[in-house]
Backbone as a chain_set.jsonl record, in Angstrom:
{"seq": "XXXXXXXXXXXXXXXXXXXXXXXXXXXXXXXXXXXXXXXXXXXXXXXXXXXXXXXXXXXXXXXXXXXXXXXXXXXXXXXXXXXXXXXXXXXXXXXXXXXXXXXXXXXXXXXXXXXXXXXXXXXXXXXXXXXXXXXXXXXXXXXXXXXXXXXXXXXXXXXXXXXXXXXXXXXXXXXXXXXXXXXXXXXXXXXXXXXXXXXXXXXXXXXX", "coords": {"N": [[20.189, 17.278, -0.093], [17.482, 15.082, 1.122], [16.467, 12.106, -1.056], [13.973, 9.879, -2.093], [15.339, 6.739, -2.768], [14.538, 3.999, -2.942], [12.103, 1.315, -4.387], [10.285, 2.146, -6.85], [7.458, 1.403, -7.677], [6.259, 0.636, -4.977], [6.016, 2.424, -4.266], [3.491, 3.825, -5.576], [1.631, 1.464, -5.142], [1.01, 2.06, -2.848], [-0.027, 4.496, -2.704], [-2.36, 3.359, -4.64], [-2.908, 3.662, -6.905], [-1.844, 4.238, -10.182], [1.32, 6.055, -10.652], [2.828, 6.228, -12.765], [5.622, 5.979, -12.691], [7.888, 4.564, -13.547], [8.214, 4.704, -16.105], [8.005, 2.533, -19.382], [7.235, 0.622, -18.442], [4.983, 0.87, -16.762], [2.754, 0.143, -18.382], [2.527, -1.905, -19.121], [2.047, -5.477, -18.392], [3.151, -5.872, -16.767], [3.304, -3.992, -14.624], [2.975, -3.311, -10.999], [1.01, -2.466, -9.839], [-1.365, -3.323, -11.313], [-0.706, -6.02, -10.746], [-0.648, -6.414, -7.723], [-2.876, -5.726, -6.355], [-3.249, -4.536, -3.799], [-1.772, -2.377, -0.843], [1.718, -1.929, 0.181], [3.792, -4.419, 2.425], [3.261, -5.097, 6.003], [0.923, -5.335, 6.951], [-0.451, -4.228, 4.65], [-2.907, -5.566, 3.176], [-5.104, -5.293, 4.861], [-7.466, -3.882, 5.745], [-8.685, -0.899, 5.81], [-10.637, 2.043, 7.329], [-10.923, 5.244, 5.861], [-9.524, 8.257, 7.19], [-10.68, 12.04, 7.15], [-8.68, 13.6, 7.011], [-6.802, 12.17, 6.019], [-6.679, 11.554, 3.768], [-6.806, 13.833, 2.472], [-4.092, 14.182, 2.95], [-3.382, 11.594, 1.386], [-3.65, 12.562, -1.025], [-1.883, 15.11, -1.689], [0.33, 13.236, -1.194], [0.413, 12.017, -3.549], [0.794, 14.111, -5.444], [3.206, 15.147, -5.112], [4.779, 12.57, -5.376], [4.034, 11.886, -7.957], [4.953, 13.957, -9.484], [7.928, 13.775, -8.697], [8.701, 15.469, -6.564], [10.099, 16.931, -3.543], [8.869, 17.486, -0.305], [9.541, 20.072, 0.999], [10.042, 21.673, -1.256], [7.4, 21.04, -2.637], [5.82, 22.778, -0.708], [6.59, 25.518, -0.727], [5.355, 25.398, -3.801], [3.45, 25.771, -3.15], [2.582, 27.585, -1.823], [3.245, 29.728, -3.353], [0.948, 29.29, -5.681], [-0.879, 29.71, -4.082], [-0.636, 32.582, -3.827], [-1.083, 33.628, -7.025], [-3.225, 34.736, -9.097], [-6.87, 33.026, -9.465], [-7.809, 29.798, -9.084], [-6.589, 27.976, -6.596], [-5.615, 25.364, -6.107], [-5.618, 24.551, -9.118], [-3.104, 26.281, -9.539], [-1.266, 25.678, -8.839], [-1.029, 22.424, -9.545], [-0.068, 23.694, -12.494], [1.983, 25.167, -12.214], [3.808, 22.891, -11.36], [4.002, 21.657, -13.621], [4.926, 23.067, -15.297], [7.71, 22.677, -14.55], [11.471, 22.27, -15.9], [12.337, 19.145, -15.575], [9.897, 17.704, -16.058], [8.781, 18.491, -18.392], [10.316, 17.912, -20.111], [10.168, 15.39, -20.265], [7.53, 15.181, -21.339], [7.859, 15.681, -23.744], [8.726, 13.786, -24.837], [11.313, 13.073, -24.046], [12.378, 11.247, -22.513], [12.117, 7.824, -20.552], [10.756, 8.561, -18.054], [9.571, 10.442, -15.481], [11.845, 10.876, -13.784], [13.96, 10.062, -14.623], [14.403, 12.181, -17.132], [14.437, 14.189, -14.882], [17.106, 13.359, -14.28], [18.492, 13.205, -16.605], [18.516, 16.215, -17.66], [19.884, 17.35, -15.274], [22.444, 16.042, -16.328], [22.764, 17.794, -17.745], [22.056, 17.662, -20.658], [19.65, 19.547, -22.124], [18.81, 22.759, -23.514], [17.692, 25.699, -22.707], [16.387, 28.302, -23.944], [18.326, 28.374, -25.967], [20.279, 27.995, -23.991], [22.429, 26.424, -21.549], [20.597, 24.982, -19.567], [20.722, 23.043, -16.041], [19.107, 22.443, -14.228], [16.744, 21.163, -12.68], [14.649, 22.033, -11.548], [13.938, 24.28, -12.549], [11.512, 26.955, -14.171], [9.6, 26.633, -16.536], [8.464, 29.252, -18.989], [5.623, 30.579, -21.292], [6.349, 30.532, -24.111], [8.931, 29.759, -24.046], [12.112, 28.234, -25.282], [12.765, 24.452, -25.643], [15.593, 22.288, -25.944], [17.459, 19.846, -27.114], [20.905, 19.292, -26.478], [23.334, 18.897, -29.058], [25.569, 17.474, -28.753], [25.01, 15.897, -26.88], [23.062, 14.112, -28.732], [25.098, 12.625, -30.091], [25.162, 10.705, -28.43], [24.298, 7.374, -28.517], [23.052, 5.452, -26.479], [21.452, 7.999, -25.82], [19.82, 8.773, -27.907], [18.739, 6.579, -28.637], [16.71, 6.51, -26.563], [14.982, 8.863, -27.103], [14.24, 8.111, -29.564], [12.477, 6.193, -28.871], [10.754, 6.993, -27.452], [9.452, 9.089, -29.305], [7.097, 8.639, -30.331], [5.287, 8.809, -28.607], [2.61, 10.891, -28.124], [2.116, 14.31, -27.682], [1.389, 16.804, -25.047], [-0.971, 19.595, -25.62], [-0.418, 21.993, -25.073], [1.964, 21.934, -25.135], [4.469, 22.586, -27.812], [6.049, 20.348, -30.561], [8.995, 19.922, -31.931], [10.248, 17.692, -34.265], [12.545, 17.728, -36.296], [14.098, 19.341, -35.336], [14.798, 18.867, -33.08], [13.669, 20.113, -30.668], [11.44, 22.147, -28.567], [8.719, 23.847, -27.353], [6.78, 26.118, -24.973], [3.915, 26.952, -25.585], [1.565, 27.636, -24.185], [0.696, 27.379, -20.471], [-0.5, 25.381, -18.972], [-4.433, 24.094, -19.079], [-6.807, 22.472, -16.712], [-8.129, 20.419, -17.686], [-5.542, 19.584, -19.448], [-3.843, 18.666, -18.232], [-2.655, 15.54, -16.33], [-2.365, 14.724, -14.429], [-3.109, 12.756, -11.786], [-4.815, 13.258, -9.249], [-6.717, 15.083, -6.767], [-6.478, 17.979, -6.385], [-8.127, 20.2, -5.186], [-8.103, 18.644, -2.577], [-5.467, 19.11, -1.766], [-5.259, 21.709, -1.451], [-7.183, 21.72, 0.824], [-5.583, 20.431, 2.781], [-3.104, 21.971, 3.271], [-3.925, 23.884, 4.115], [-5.141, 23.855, 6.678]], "CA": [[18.749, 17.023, -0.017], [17.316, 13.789, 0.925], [15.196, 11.856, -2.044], [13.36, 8.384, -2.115], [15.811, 5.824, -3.345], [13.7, 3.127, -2.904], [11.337, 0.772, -4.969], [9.057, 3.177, -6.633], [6.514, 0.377, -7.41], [5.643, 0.39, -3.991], [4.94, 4.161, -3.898], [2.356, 3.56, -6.529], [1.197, 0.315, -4.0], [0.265, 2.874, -1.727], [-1.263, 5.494, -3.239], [-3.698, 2.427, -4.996], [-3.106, 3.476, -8.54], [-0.531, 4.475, -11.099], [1.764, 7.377, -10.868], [3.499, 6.326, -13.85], [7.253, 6.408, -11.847], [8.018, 3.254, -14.107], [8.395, 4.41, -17.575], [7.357, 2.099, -20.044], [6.661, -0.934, -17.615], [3.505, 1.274, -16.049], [1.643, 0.252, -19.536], [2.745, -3.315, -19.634], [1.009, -6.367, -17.588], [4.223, -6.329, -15.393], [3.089, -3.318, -13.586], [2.757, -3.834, -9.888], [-0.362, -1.992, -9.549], [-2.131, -4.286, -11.608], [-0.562, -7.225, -10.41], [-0.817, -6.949, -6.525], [-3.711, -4.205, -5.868], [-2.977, -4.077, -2.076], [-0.891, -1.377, -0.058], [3.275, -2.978, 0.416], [4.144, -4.125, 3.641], [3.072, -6.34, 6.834], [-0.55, -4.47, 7.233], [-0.965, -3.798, 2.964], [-3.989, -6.107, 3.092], [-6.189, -4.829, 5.759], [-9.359, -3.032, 5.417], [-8.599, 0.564, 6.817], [-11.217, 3.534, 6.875], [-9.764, 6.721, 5.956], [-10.528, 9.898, 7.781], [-10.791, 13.434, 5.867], [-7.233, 14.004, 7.338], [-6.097, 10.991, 5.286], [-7.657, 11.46, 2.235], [-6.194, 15.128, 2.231], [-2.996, 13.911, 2.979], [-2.419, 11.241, 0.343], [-4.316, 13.415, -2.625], [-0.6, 15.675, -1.483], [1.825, 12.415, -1.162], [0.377, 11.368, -4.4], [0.885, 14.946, -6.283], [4.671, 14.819, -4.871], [5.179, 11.162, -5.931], [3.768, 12.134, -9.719], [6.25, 14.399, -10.215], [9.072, 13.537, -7.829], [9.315, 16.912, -6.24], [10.201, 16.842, -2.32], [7.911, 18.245, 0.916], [9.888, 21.559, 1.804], [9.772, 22.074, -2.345], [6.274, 21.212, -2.821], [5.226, 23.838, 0.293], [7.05, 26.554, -1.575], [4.917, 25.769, -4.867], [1.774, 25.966, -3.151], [2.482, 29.685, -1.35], [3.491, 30.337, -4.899], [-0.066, 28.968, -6.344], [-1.681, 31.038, -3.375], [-0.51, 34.558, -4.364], [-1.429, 33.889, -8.045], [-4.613, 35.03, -9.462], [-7.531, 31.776, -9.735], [-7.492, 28.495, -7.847], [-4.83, 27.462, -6.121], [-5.242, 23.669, -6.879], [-4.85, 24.469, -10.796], [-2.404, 27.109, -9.735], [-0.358, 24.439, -8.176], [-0.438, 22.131, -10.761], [0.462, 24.211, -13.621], [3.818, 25.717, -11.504], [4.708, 21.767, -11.163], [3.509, 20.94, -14.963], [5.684, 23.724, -15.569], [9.156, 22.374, -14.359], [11.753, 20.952, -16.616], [12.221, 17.629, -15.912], [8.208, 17.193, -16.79], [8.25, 18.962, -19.716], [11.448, 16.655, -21.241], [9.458, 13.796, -20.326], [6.009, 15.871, -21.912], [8.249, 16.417, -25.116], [9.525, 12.562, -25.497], [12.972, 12.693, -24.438], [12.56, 10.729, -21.417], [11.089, 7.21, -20.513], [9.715, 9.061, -16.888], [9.705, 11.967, -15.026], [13.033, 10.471, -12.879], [15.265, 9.64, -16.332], [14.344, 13.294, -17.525], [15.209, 14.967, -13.781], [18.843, 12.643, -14.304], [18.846, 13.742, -17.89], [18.58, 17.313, -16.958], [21.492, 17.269, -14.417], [23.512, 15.6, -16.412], [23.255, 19.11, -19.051], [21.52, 17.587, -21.661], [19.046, 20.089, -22.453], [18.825, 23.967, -23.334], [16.528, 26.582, -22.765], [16.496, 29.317, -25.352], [19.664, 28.43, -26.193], [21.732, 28.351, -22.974], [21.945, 24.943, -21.173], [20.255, 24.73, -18.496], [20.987, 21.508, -16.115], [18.179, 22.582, -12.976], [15.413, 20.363, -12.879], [13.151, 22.431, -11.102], [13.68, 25.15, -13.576], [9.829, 26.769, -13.993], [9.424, 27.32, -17.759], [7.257, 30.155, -19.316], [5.463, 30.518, -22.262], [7.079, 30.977, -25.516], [10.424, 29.117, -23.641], [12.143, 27.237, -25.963], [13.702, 23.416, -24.82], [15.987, 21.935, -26.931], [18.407, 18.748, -27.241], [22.384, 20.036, -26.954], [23.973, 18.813, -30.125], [26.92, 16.802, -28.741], [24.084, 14.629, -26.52], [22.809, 13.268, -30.078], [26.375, 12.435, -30.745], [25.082, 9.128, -27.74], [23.736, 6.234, -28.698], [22.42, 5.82, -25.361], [20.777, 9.347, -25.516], [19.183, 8.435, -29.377], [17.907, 5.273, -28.174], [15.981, 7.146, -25.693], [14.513, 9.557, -28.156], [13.649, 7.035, -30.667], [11.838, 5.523, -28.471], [9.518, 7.96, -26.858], [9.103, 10.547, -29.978], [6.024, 8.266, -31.059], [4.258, 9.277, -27.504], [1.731, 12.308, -28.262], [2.634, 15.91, -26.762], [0.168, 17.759, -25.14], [-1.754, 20.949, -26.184], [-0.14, 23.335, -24.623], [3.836, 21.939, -26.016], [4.586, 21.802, -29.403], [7.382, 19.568, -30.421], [10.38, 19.968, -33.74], [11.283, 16.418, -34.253], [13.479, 17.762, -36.926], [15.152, 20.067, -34.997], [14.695, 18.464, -31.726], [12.949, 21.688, -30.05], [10.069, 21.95, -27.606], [8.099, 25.144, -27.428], [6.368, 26.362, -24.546], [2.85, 27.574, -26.081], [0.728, 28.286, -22.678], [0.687, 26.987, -19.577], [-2.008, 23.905, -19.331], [-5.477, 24.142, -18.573], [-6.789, 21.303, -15.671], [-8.578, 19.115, -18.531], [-4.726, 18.945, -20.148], [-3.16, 17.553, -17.326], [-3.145, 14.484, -16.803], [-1.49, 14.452, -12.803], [-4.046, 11.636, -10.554], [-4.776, 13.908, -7.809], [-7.716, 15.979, -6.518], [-6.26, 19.197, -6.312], [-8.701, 21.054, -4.135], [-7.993, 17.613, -1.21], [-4.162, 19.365, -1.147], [-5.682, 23.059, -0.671], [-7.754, 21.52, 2.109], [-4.543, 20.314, 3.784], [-2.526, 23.395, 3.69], [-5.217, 25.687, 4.897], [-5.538, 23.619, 8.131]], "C": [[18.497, 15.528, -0.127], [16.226, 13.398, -0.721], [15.621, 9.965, -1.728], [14.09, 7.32, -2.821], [15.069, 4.091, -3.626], [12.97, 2.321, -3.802], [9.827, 1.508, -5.7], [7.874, 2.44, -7.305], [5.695, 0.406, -5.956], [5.107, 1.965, -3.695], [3.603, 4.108, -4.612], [1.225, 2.19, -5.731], [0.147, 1.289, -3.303], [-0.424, 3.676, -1.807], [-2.453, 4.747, -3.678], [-3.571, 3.253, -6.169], [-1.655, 4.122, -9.147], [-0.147, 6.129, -11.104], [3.111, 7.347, -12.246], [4.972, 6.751, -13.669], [8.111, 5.295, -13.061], [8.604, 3.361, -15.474], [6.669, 3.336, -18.483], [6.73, 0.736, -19.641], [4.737, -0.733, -16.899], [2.538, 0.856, -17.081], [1.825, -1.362, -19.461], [2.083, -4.413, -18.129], [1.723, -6.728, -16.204], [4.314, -5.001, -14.219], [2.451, -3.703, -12.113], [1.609, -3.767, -9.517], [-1.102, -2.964, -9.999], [-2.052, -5.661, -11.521], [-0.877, -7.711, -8.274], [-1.541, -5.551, -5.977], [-4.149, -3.303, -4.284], [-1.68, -3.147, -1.628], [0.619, -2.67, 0.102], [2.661, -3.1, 2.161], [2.949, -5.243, 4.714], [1.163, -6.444, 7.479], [-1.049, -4.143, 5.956], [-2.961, -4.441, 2.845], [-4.774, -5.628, 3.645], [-6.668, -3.748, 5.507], [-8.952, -1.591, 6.51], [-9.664, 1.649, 6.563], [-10.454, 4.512, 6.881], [-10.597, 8.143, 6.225], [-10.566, 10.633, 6.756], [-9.469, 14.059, 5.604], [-6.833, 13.336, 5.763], [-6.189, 11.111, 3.704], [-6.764, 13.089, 1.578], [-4.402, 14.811, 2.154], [-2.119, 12.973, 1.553], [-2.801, 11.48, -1.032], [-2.756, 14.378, -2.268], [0.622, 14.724, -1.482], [1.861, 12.501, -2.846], [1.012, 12.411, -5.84], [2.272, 15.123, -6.117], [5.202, 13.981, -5.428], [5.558, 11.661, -7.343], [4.945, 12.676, -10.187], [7.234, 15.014, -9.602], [9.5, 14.818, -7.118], [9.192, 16.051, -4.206], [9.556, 17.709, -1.431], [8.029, 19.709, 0.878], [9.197, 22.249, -0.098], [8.175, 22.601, -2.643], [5.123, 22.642, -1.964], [5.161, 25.046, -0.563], [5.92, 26.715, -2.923], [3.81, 25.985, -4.294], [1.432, 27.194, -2.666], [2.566, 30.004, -2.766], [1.786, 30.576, -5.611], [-0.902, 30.133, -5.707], [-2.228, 32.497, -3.795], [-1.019, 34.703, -6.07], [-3.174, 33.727, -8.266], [-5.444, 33.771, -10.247], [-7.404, 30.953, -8.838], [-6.214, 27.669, -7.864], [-4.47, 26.385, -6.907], [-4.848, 23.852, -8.113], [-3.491, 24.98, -10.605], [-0.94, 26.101, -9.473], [0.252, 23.505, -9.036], [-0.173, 22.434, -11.851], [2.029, 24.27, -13.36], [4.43, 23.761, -11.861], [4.623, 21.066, -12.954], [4.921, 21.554, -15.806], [7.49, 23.342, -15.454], [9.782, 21.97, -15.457], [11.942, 19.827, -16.979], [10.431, 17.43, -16.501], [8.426, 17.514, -17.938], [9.153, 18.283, -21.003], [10.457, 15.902, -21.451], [8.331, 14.025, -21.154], [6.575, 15.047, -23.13], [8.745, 14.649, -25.999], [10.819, 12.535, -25.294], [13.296, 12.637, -22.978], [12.242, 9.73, -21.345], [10.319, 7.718, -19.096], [10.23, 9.989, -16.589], [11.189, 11.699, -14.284], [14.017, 10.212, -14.08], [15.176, 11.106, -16.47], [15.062, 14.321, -16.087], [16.906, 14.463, -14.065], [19.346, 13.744, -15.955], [19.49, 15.363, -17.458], [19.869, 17.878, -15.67], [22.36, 17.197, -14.875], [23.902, 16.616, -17.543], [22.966, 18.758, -20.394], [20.611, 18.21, -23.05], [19.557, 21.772, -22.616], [18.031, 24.778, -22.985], [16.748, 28.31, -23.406], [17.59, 29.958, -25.478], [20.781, 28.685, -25.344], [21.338, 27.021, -22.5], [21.546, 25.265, -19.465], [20.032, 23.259, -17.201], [20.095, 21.361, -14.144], [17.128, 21.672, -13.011], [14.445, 21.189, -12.857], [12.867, 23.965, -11.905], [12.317, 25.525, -13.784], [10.393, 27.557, -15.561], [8.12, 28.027, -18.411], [6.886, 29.97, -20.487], [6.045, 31.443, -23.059], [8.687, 30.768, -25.063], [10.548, 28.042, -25.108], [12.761, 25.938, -25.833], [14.111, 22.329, -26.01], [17.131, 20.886, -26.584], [20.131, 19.312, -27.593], [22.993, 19.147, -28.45], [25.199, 17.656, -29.633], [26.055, 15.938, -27.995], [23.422, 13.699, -27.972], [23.65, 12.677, -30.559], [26.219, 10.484, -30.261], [24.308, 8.219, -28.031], [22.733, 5.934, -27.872], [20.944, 6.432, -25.707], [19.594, 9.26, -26.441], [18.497, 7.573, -29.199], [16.444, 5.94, -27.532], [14.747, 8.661, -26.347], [13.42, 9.158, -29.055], [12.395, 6.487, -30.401], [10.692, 5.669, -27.949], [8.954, 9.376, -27.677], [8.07, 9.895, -30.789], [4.851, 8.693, -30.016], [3.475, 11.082, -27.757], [1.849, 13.363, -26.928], [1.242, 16.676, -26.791], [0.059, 19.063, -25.858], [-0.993, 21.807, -26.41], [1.517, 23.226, -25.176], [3.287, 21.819, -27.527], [6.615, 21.235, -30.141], [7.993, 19.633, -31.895], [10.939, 18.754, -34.039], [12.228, 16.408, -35.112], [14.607, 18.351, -36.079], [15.235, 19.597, -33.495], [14.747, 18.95, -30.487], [11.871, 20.929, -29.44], [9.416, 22.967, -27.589], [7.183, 24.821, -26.274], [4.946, 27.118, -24.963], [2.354, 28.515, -24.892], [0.833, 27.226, -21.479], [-0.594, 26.259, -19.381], [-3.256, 24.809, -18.928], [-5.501, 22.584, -17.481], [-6.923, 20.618, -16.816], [-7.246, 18.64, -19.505], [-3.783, 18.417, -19.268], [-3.58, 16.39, -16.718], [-2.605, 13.872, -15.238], [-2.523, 13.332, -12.215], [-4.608, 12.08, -9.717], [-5.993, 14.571, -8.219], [-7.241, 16.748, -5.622], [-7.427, 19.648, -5.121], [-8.368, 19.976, -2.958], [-6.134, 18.765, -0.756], [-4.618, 20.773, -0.766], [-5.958, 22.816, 0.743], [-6.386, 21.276, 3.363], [-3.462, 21.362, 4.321], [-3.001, 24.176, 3.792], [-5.284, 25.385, 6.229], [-4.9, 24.785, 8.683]], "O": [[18.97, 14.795, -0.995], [15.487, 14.196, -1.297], [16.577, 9.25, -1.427], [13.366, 6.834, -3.69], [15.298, 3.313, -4.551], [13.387, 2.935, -4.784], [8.68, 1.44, -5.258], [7.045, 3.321, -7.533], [4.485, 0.178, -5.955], [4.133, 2.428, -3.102], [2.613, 4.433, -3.957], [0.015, 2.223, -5.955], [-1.083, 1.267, -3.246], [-1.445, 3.781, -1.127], [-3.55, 5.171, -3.315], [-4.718, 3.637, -6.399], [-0.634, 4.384, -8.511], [-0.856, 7.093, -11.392], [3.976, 8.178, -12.52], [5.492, 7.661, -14.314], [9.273, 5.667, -13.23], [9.294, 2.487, -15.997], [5.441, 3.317, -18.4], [5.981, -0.002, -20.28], [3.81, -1.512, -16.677], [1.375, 1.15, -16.805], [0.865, -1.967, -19.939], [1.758, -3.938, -17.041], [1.395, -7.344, -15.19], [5.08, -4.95, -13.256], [1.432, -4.392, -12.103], [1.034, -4.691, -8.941], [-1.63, -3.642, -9.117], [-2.885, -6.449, -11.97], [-1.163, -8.784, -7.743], [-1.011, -4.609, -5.388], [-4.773, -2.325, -3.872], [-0.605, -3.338, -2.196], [0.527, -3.898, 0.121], [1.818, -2.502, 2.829], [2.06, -5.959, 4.251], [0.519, -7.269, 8.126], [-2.2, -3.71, 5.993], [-3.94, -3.776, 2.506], [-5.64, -5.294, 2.837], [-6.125, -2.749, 5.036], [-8.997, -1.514, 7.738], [-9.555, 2.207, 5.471], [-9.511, 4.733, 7.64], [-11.586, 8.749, 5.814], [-10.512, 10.207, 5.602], [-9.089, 14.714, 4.634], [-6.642, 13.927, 4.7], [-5.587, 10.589, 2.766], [-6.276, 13.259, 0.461], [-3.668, 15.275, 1.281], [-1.07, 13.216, 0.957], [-2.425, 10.827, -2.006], [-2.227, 14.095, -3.343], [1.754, 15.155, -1.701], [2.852, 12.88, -3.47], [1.495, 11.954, -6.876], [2.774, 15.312, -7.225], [6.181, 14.296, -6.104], [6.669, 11.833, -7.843], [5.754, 12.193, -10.98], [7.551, 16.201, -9.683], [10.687, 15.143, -7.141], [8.532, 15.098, -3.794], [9.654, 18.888, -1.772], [7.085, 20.491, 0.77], [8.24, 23.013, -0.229], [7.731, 23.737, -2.807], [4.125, 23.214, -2.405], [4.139, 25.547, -1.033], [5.546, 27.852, -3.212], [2.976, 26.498, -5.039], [0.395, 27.817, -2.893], [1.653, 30.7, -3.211], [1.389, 31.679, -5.986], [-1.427, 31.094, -6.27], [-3.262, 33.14, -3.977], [-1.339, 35.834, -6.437], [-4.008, 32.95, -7.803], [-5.046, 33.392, -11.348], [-6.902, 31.271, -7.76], [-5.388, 27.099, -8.577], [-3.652, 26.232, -7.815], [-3.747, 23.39, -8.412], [-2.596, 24.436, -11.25], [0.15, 26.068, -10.045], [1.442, 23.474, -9.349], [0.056, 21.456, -12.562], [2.962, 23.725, -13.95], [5.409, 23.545, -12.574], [5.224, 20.045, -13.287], [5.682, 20.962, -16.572], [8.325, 23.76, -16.256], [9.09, 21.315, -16.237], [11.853, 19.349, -18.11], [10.187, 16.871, -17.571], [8.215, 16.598, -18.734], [8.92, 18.154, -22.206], [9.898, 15.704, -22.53], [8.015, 13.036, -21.815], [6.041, 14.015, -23.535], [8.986, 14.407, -27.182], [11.567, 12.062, -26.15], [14.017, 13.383, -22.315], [11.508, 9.715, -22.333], [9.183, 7.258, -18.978], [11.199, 10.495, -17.155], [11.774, 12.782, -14.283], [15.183, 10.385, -13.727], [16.079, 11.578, -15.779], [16.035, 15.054, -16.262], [17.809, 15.298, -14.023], [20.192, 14.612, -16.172], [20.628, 15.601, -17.053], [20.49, 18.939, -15.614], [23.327, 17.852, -14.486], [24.944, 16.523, -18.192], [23.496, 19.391, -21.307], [20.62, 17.866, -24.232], [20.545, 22.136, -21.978], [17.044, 24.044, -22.938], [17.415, 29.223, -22.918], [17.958, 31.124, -25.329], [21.831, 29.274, -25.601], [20.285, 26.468, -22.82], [22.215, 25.685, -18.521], [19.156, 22.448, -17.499], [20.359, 20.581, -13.229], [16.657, 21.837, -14.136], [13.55, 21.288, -13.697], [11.819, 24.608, -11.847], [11.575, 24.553, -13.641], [11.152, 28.506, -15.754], [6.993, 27.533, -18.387], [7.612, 29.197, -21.111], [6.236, 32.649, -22.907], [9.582, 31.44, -25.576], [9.701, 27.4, -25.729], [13.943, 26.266, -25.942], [13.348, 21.715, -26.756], [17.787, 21.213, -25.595], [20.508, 19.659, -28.712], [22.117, 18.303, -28.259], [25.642, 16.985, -30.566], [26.247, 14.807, -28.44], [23.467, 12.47, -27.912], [23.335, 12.025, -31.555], [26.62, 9.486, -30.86], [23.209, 8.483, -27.544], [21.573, 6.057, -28.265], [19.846, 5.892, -25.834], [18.478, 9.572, -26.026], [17.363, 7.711, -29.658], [15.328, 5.816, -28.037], [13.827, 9.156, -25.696], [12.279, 9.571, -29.264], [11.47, 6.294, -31.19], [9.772, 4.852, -27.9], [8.35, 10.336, -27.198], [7.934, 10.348, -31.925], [3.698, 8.898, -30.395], [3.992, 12.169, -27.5], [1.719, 13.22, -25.712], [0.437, 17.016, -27.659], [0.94, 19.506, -26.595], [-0.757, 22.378, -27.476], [2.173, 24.199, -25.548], [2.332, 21.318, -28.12], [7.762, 21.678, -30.1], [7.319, 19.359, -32.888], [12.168, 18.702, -34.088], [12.958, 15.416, -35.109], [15.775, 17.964, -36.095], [15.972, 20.287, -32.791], [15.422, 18.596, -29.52], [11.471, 19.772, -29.574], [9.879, 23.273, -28.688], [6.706, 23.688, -26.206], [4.974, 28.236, -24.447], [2.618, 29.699, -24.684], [1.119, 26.084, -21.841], [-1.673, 26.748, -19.717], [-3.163, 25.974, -18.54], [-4.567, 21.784, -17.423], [-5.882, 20.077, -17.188], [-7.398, 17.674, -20.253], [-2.901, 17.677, -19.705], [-4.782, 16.178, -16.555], [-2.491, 12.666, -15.019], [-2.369, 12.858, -13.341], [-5.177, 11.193, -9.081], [-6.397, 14.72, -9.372], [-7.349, 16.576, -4.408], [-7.244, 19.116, -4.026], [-8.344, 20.675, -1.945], [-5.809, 19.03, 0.401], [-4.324, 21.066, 0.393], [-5.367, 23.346, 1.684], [-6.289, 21.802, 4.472], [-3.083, 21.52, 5.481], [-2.59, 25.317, 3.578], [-5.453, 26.29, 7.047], [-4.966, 25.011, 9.891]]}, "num_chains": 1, "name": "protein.A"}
């Protein structure tokens, strides 16, 4: 599967605001966004109107970007959102709120959603008590996500911990910093996510 190796500063360029790809640099004065507030590239500057197409289109790059999932993927979650009972758009972003790499990063034991997908690969994590090393893993409520025991052993890994277990966990997680657990409570509401996007613009595009 291909994925975006690239400068992800400039994805955030383009969308015109922060998808928080960055870590802990997206908060600091050396973020790109707030340093060069034009689109990348040889045309970034210029004054473009944007159709209804457009507008639909990058309210969908931008919900991809957020939380690094890929096209064919993202399709899949949104038939998914479809068939479930309520609106899609929430339905949509819950399924993706839901993954594990997000919910490391939710829990503090990531600096972004792209460290936590690596993390996650590399078998770091469990899920009620088996290791699970999928990213796109969809976790339910009353899952439990937990730190393996021989990853605490890394310096590295501890650093990384340390460092992000002062960042506040939403609502819907609740976090063990003794035991270095995660709990799945419920599955968000919209007002606890915190994604950039206007959800109903990506319905509009996959209904065409």
């Amino acid at each position: 599967m291909s994925r975006y190796t690239g400068a992800v500063c400039k994805l955030c360029r383009r969308e015109g605001k922060k998808l928080f790809l960055k870590g802990e640099r997206c908060y600091t004065g050396k973020c790109s966004v707030d340093r060069r507030t034009y689109a990348p590239g040889q045309h970034g500057q210029s004054r473009k109107k944007t159709s209804e197409y457009g507008l639909q289109l990058r309210a969908k790059q931008q919900a991809r970007r957020f939380y690094g999932i890929q096209e064919g993927q993202f399709h899949k979650y949104f038939l998914m959102a479809e068939r479930k009972a309520g609106m899609t758009g929430e339905n949509l972003l819950r399924i993706c709120e839901s993954r594990l790499d997000n919910v490391v990063y939710l829990l503090g034991w990531a600096s972004s959603r792209a460290e936590g997908r690596q993390l996650v690969q590399h078998g770091h994590y469990k899920v009620n008590g088996r290791k699970v090393d999928i990213p796109s893993y969809l976790l339910k409520p009353g899952d439990v996500v937990s730190v393996k025991e021989r990853s605490l052993d890394s310096d590295k890994f501890k650093a990384v911990i340390e460092s992000n277990e002062a960042r506040p966990v939403p609502q819907w997680l609740e976090r063990d910093n003794g035991a270095n657990a995660g709990k799945v409570i419920n599955l968000p509401e919209r007002d606890q996510i915190e994604a950039p996007v206007e959800e109903h613009l990506i319905v509009e595009f996959y209904s065409k």
